[in-house]
mmCIF file of C-alpha atoms in Angstrom:
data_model
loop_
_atom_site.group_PDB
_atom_site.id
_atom_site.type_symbol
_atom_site.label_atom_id
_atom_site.label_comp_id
_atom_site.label_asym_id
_atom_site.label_seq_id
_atom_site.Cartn_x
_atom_site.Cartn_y
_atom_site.Cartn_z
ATOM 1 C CA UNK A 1 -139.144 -61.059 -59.043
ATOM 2 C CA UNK A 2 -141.924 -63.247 -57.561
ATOM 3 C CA UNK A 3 -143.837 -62.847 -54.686
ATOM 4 C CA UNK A 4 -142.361 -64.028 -51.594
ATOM 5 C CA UNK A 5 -144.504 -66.636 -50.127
ATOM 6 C CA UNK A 6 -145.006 -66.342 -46.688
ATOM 7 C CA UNK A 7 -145.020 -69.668 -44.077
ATOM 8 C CA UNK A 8 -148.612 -71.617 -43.289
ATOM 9 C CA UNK A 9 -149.308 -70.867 -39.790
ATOM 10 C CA UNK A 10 -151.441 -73.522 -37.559
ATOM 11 C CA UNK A 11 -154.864 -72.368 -38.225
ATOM 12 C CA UNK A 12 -154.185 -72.459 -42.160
ATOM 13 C CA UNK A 13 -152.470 -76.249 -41.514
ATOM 14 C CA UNK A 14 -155.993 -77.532 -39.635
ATOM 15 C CA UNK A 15 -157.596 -76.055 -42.176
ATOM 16 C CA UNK A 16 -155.908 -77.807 -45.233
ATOM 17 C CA UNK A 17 -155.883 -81.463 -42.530
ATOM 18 C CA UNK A 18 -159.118 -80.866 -42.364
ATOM 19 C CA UNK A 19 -160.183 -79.962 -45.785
ATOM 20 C CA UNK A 20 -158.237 -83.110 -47.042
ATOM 21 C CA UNK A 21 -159.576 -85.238 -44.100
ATOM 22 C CA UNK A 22 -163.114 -84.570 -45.469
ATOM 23 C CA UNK A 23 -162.370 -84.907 -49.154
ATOM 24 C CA UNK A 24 -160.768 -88.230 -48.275
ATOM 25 C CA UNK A 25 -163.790 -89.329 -46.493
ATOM 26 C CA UNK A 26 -166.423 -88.292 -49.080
ATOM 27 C CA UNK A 27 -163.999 -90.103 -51.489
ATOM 28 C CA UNK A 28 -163.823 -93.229 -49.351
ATOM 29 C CA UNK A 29 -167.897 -93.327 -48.572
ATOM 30 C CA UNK A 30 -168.653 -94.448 -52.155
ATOM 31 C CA UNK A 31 -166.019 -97.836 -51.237
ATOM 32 C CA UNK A 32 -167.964 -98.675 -48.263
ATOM 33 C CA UNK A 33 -171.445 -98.399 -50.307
ATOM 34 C CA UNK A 34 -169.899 -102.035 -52.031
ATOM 35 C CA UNK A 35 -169.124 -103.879 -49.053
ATOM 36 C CA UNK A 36 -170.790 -107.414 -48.656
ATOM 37 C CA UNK A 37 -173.353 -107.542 -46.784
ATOM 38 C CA UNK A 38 -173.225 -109.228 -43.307
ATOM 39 C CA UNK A 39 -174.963 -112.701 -42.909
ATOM 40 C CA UNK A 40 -178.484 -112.136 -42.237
ATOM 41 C CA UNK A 41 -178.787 -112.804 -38.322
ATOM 42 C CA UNK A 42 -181.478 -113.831 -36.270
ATOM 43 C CA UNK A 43 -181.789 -110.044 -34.559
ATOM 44 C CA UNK A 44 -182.808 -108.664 -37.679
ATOM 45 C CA UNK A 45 -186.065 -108.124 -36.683
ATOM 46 C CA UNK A 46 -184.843 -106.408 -33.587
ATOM 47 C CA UNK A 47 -183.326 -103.997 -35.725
ATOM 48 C CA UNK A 48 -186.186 -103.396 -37.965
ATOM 49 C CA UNK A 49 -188.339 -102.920 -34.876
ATOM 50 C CA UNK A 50 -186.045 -100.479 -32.949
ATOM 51 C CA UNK A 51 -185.979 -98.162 -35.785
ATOM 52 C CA UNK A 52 -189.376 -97.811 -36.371
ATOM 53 C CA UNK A 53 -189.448 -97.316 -32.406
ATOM 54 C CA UNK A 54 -187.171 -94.330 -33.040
ATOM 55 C CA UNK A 55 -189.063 -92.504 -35.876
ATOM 56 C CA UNK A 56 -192.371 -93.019 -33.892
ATOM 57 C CA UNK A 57 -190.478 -91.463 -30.816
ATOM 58 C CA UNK A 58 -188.982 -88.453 -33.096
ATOM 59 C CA UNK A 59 -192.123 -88.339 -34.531
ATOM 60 C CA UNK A 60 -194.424 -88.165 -31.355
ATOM 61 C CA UNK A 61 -191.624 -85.790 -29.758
ATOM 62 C CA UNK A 62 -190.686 -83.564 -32.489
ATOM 63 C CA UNK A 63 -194.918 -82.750 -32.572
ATOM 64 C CA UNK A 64 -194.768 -82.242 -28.961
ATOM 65 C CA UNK A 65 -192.321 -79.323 -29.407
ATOM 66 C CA UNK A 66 -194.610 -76.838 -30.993
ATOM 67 C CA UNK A 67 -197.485 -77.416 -28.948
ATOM 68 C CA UNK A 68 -195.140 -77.423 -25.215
ATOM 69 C CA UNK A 69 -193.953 -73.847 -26.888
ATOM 70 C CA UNK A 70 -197.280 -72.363 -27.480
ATOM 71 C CA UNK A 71 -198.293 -73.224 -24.151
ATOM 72 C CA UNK A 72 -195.490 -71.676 -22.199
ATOM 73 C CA UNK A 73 -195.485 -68.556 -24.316
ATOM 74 C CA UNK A 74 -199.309 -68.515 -24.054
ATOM 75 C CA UNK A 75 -200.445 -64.992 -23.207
ATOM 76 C CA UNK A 76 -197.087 -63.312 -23.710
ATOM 77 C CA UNK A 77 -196.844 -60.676 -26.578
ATOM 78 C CA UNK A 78 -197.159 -61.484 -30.080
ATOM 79 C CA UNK A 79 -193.556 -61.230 -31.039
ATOM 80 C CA UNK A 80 -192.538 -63.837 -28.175
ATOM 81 C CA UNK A 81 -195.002 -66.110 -29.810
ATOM 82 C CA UNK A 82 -194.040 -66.028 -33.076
ATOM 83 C CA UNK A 83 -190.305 -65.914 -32.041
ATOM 84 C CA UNK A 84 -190.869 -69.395 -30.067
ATOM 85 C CA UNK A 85 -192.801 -70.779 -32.329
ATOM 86 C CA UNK A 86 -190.276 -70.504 -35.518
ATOM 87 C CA UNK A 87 -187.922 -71.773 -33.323
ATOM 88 C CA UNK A 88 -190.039 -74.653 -32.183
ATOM 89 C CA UNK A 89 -190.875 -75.756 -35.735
ATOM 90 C CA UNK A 90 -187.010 -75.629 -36.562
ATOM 91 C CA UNK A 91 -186.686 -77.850 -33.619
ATOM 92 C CA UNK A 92 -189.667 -80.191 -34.958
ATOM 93 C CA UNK A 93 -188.117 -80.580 -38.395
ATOM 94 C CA UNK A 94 -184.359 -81.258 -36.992
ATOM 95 C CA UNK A 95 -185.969 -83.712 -34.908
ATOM 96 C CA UNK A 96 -188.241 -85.573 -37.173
ATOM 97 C CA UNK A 97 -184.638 -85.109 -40.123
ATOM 98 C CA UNK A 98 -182.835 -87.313 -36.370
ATOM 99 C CA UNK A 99 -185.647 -89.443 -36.472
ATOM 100 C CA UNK A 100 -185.893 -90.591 -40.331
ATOM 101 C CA UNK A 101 -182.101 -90.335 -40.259
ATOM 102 C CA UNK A 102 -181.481 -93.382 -37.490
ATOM 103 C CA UNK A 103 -184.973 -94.898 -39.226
ATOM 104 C CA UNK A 104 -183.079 -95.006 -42.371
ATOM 105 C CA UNK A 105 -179.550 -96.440 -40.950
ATOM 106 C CA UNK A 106 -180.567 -99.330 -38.654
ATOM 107 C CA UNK A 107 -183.501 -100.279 -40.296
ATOM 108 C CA UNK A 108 -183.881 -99.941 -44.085
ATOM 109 C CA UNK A 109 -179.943 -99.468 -44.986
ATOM 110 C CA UNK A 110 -178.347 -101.733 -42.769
ATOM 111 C CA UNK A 111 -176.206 -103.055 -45.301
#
């Protein structure tokens, strides 16, 4: 005979909600790429500008990172240093990634 199939407890139903959930979503995103775009308003420019005001802030703060590290683990031992400062350029680079990321949505794709 077959094999008995045992019952989907809660974890495996979240799972397959939200496995489905997602695949519905990266399904849908493709639809929402070919909506009209709005009427072009008079804040535009406010926009524009406010983005580039966030990509200079990641920008200026995701440098700052590195170099606030190295000075707080200044004259600790060489493994500390390098430790902090991998961690400090992953930091950099996931801030600069938030920076170009909010660039790119309010001000160059804001359809």
């Amino acid at each position: 005979m077959g094999a008995r199939r045992r019952p989907l407890n809660r974890r495996a139903v979240a799972r397959l909600r939200a496995a489905a959930g997602g695949a519905a979503w990266l399904g849908a995103s493709p639809a929402f790429a070919l909506q009209p775009c709005p009427a072009v308003s008079d804040d535009a420019g406010l926009f524009a500008f406010l983005g580039v005001a966030c990509l200079v802030l990641a920008v200026v703060a995701g440098s700052a990172v590195p170099w606030l590290a190295y000075r707080r683990t200044r004259g600790r031992s060489a493994a500390l240093v390098v430790a902090a400062m991998l961690l400090a350029t992953v930091a950099m680079l996931a801030i600069w990634a938030a920076g170009i990321w909010v660039w790119g949505a309010w001000a160059v794709l804001r359809c």
